[in-house]
CSV table of C-alpha atoms and ligand atoms in Angstrom, one decimal:
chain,number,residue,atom,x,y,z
T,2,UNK,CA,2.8,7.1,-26.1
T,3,UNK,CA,1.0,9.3,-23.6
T,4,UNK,CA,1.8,9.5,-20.1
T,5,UNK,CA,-0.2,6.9,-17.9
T,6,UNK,CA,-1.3,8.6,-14.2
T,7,UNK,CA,-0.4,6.4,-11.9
T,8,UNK,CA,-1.5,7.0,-8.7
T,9,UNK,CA,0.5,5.9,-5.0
T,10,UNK,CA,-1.4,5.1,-1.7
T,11,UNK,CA,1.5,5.7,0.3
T,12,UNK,CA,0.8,5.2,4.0
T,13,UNK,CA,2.1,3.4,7.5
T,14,UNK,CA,0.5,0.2,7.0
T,15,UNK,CA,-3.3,0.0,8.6
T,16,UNK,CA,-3.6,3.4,8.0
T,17,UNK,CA,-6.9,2.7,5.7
T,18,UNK,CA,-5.0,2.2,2.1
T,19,UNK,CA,-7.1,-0.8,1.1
T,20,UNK,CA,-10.5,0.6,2.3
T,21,UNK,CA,-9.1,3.5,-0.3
T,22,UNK,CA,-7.9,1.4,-2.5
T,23,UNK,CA,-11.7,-0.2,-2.7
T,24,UNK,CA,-13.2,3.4,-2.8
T,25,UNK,CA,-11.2,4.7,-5.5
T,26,UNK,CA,-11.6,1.4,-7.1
T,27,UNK,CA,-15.7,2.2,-8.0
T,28,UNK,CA,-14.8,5.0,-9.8
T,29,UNK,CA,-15.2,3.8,-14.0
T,30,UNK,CA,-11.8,5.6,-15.1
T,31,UNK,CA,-10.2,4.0,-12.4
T,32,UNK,CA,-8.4,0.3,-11.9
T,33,UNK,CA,-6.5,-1.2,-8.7
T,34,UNK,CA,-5.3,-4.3,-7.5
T,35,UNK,CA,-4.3,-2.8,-4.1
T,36,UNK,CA,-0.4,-3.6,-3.1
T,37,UNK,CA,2.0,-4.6,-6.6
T,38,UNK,CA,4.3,-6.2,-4.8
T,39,UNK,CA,2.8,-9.4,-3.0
T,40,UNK,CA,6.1,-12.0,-3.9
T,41,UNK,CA,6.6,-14.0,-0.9
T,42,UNK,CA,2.8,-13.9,0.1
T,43,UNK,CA,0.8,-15.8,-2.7
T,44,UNK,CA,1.9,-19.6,-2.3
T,45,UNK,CA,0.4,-22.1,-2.6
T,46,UNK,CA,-1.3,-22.7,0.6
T,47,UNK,CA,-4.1,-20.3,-0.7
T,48,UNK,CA,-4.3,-16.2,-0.5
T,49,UNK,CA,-7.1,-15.0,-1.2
T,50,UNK,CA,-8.2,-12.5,-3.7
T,51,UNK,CA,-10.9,-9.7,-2.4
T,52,UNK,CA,-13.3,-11.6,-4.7
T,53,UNK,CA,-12.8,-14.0,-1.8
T,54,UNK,CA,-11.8,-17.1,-4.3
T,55,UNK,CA,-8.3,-18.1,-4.0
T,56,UNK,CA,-6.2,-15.9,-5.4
T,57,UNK,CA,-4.8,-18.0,-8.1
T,58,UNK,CA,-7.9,-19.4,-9.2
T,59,UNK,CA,-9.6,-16.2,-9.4
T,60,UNK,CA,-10.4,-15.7,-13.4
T,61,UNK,CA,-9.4,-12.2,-13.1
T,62,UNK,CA,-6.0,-13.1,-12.2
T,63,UNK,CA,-5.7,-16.0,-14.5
T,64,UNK,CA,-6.3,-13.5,-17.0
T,65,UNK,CA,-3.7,-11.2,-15.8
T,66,UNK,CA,-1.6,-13.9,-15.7
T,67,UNK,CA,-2.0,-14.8,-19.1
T,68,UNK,CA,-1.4,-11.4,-20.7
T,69,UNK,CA,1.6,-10.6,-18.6
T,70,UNK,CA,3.4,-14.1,-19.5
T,71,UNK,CA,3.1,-12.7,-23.4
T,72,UNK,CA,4.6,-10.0,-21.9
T,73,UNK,CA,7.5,-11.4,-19.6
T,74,UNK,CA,7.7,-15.0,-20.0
T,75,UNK,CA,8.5,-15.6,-16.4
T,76,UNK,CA,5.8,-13.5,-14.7
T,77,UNK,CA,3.5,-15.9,-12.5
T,78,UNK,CA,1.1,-15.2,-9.4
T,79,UNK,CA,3.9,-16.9,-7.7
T,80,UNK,CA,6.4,-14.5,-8.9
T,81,UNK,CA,4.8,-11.0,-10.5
T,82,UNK,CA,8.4,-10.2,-10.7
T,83,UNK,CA,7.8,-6.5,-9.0
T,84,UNK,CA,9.5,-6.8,-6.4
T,85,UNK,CA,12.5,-4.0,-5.7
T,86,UNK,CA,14.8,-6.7,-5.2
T,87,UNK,CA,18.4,-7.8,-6.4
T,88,UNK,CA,18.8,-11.7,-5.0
T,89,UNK,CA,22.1,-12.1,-6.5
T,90,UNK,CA,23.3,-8.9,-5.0
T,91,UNK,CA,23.3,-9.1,-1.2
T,92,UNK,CA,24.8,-5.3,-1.0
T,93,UNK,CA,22.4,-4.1,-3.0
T,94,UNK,CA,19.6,-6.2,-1.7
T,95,UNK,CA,20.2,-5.0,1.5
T,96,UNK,CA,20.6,-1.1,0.9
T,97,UNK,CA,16.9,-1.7,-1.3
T,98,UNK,CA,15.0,-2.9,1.8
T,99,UNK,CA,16.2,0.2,3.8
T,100,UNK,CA,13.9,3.0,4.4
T,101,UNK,CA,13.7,6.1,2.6
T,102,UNK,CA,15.9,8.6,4.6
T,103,UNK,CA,17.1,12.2,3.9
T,104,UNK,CA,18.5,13.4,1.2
T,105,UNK,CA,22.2,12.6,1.8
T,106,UNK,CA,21.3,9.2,3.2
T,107,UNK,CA,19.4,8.9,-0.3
T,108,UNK,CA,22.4,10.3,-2.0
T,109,UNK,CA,24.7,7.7,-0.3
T,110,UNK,CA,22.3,4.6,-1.3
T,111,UNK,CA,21.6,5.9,-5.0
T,112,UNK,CA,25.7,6.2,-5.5
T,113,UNK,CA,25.8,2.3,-3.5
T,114,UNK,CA,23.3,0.4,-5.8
T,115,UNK,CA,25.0,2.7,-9.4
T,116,UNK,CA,27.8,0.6,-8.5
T,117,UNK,CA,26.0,-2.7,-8.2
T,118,UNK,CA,26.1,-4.3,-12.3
T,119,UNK,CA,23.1,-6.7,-10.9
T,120,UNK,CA,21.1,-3.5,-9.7
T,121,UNK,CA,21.7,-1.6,-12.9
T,122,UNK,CA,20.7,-5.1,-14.8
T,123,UNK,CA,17.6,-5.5,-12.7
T,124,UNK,CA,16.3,-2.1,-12.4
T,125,UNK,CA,14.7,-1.3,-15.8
T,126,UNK,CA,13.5,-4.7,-16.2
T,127,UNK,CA,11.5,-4.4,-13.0
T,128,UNK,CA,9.8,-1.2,-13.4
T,129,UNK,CA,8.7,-2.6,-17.1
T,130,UNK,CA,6.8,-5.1,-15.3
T,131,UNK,CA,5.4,-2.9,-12.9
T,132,UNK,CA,4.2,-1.1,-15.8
T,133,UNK,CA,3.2,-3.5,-17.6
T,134,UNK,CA,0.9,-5.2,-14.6
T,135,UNK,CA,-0.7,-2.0,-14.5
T,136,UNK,CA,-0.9,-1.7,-18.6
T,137,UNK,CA,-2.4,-4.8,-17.9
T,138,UNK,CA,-5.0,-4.6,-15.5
T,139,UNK,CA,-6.1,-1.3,-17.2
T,140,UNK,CA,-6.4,-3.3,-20.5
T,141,UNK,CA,-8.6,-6.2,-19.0
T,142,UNK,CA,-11.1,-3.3,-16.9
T,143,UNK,CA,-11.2,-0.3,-19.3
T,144,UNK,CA,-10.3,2.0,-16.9
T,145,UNK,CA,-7.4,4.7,-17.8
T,146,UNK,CA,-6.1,5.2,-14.6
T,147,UNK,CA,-3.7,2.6,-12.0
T,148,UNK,CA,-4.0,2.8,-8.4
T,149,UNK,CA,-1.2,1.5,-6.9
T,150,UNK,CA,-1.7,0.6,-2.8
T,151,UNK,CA,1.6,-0.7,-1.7
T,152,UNK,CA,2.3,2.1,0.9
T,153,UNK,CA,5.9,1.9,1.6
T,154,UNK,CA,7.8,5.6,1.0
T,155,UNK,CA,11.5,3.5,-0.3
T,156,UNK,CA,8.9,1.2,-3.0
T,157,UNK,CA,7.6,5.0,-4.4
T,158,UNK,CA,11.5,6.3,-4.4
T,159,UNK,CA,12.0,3.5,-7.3
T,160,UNK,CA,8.6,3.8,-8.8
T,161,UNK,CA,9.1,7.5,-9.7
T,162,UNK,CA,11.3,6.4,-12.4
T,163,UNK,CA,8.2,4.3,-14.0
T,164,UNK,CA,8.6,4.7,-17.7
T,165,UNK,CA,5.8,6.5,-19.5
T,166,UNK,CA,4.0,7.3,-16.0
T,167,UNK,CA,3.2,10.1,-14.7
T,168,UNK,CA,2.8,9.9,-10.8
T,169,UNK,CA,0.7,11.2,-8.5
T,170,UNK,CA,0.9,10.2,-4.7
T,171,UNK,CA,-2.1,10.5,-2.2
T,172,UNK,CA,-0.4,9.6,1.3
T,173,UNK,CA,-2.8,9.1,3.8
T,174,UNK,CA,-2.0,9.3,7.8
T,175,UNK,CA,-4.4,7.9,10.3
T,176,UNK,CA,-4.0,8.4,13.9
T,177,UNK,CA,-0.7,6.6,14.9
T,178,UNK,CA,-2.6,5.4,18.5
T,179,UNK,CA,-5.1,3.8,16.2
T,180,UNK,CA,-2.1,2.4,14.1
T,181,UNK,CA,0.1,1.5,16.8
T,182,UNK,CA,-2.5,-0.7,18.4
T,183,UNK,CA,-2.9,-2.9,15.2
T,184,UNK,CA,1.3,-3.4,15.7
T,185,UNK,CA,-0.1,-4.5,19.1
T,186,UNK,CA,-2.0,-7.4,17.8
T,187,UNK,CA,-2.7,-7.6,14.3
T,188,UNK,CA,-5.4,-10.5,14.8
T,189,UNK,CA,-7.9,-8.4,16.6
T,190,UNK,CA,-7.3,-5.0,15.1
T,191,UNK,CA,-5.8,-5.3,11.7
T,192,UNK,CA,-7.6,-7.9,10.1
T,193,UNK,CA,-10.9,-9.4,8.5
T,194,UNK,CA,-14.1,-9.0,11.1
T,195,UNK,CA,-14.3,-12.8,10.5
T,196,UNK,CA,-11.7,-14.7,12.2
T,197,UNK,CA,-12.1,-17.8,9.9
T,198,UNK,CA,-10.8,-15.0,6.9
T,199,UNK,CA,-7.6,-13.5,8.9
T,200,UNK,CA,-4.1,-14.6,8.2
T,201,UNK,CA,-4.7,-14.1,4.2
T,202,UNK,CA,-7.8,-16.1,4.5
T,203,UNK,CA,-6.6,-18.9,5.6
T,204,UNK,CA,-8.2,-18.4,9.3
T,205,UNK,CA,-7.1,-18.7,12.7
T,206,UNK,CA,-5.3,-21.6,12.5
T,207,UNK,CA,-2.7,-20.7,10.0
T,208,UNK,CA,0.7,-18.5,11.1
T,209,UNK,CA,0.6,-15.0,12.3
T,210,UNK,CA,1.4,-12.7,10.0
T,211,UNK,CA,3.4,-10.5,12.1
T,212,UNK,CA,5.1,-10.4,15.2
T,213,UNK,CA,3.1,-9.1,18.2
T,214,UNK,CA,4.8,-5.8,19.2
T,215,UNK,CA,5.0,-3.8,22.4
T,216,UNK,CA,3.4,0.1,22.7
T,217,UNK,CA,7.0,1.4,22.3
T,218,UNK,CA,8.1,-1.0,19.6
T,219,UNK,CA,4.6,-0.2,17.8
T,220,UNK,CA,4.6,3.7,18.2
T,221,UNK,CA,8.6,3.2,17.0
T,222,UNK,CA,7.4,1.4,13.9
T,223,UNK,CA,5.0,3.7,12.8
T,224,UNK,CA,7.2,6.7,13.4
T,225,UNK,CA,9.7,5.0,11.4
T,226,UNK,CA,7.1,4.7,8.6
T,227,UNK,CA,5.7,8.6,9.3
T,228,UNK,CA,9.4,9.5,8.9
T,229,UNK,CA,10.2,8.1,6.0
T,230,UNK,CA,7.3,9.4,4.3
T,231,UNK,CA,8.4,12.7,4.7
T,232,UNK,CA,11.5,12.5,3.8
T,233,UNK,CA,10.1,11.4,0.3
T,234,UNK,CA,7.3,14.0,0.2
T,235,UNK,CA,10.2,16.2,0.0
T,236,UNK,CA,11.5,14.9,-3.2
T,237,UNK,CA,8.1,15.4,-5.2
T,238,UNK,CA,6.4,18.9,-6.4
T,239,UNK,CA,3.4,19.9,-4.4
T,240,UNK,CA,1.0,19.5,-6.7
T,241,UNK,CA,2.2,15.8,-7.3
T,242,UNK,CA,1.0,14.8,-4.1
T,243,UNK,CA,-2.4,15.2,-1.3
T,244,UNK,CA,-3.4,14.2,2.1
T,245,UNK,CA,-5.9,12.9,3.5
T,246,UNK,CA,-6.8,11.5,6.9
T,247,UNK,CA,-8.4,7.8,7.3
T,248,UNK,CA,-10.7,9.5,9.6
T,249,UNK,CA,-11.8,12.0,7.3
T,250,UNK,CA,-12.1,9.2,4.4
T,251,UNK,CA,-14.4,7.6,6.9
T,252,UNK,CA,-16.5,10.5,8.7
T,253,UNK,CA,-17.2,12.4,5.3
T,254,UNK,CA,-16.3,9.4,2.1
T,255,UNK,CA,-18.4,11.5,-0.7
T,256,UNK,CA,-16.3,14.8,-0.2
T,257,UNK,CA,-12.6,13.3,0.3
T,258,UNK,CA,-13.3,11.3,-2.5
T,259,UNK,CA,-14.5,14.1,-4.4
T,260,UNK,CA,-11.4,15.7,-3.8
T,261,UNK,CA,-8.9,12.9,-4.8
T,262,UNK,CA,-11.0,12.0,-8.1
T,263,UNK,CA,-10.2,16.2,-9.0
T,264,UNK,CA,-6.5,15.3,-8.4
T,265,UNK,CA,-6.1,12.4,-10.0
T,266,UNK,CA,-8.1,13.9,-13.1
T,267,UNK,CA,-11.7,11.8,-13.1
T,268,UNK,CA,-15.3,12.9,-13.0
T,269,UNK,CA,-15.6,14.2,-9.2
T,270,UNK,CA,-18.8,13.1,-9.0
T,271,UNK,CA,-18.8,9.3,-9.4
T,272,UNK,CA,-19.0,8.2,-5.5
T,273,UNK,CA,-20.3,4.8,-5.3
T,274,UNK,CA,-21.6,4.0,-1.5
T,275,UNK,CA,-21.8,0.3,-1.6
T,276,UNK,CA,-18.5,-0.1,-2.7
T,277,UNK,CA,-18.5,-3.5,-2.5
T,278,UNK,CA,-20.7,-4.3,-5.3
T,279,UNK,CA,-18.8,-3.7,-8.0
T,280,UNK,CA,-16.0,-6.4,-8.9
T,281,UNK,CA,-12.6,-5.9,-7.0
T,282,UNK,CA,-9.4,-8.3,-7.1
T,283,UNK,CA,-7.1,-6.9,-4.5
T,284,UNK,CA,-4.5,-7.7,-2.7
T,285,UNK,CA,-4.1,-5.9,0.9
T,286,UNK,CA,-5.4,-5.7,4.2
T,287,UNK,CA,-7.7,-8.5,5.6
T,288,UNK,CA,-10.7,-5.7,5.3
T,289,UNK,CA,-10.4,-6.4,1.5
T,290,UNK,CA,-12.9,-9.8,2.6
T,291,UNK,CA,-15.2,-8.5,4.9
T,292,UNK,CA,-18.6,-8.6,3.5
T,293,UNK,CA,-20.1,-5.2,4.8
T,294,UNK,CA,-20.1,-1.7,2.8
T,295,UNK,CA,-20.5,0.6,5.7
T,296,UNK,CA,-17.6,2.5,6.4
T,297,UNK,CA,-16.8,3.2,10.6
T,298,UNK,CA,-14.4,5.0,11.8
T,299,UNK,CA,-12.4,2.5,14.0
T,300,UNK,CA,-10.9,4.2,17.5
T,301,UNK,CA,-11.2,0.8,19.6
T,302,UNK,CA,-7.6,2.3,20.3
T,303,UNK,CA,-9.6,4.7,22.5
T,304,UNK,CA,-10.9,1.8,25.1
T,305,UNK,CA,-8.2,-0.8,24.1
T,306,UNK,CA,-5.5,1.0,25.1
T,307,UNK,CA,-4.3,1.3,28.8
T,308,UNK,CA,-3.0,4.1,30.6
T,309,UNK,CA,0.9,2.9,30.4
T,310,UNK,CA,0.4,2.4,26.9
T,311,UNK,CA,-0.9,5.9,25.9
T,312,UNK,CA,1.8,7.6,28.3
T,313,UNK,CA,4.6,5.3,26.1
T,314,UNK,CA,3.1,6.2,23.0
T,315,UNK,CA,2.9,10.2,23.4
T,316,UNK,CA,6.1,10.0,24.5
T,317,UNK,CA,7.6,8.1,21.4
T,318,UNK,CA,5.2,9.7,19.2
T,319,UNK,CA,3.7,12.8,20.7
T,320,UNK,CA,5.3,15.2,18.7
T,321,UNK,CA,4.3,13.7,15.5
T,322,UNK,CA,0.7,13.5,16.2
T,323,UNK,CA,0.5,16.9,17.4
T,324,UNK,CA,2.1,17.6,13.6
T,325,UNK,CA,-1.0,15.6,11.8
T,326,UNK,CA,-2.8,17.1,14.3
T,327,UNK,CA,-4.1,14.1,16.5
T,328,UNK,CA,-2.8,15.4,19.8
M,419,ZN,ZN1,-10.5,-12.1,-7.6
């Protein structure tokens, strides 16, 4: 069996992975369902698919559905059974919900969960089904290769032991001001334009999502994020992985694209500016149901911020934007 590319948004979240994720998306040769591991978030009170139908009555996912169950009997859109996690293994549980670190921190962990018998039981049979949703979904489109949005650096750890994959990771950084002010209040930064289709599509009414976060508490959260994903750049070959900034993905879409369809191994030239019209069925950011194709660059962070927050923020995270050069 040849090797499968399977390609890793990895990201702090609302860094612009699902406006990617839709981008890369209208390419032919390529397939996503955004984030893989939505357990936890698809009940039955009615998340909904980009497609904007309710997630599990979306025939897309039904579909999916259907072929994984010949596949693992007890996959449902309840329960993809993707999740990197051991419930009947507290220990290990915990140390797989830890982000990624340095390499002896890494070292520490991967000699933790060897001793765990649940972990070793539970690790292969997960990564099948990760491959297999993406066998899956590249079944049902035609496409050849699987765009994986989930963004967390300790998910890719695991998934670089896929079986028959070979993966390539495109980590993109957005301004962590910008990033930190979604922490700040999700509702009116992070989310669809229309209120009635935040909170997963369920609207306004429904419960937050996330808690509500401070400027020091949000510029800590995204450097733990922006940390973490360094540490696990570290691990991979540098032609396994590329940059790219959300603001350059939104200033100049054609050529970044470009770019990542030469990595990934597609026809460069295959840019599809109203994005939207094709079909998509992802799972991600409230963006994923807004109705418009036109990409802007969003720096509200520029007017929304005050004074004391900025000052907080460069002094948690200064050195780190100056890195990804932002400051
Ligand atoms: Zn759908």
């Amino acid at each position: 069996m040849n090797k499968r590319t399977y390609v890793y948004i990895l990201g702090a979240s609302h860094s612009g992975s699902t406006l990617l994720a839709l981008l890369l998306n209208g390419h032919p040769d390529i397939a996503t369902v955004g984030e893989t591991d939505p357990d936890g978030r698809i009940d039955a009170q009615g998340y909904r698919c980009s497609c904007g139908e309710v997630l599990k009555a979306c025939p897309f996912w039904q579909e999916v559905a259907q072929r994984m169950r010949a596949r693992h009997s007890r996959f449902s859109l309840d329960h993809f059974g993707t999740s990197l996690r051991c419930r009947r293994a507290p220990l290990a549980n915990r140390m797989l919900r830890l982000e990624h670190r340095g390499s002896a921190a890494e070292a520490v962990r991967d000699a933790m969960l060897s001793l765990s018998p649940g972990w070793r039981r539970s690790k292969p049979d997960i990564l099948r089904t990760c491959r297999d949703l993406a066998e899956t979904v590249l079944e049902i489109t035609g496409a050849r290769v699987f765009v994986d949005s989930s963004k967390r650096a300790h998910r890719l750890k695991f998934l670089l032991d896929l079986p028959d994959a070979d993966v390539k990771v495109i980590r993109i950084v957005r301004d962590g001001r910008a990033v930190a002010l979604t922490y700040m209040d999700q509702d009116a930064f992070a989310d669809a334009a229309d209120p009635r289709r935040r909170r997963g599509g369920l609207g306004p009414d429904a419960p937050a999502t996330r808690t509500v976060l401070t400027a020091q508490q949000a510029a800590a959260e995204w450097m733990r994020y922006i940390r973490s994903e360094e540490h696990l750049l570290q691990r991979l070959a540098p032609d396994q992985w590329r940059q790219i900034r959300y603001e350059q993905l939104c200033d100049d879409p054609a050529a970044t694209l470009e770019g990542l369809f030469h990595f990934i191994g597609v026809a460069p030239n295959t840019y599809e500016p109203d994005f939207r019209r094709a079909a998509h069925h992802i799972i991600g950011n409230g963006m994923r149901l807004d109705a418009t194709s036109a990409i802007h660059c969003d720096q509200r962070w520029r007017q929304a911020l005050n004074a004391e927050d900025r000052r907080q923020l460069i002094l948690i995270a200064g050195k780190a934007l100056r890195q990804l050069g932002y400051a």
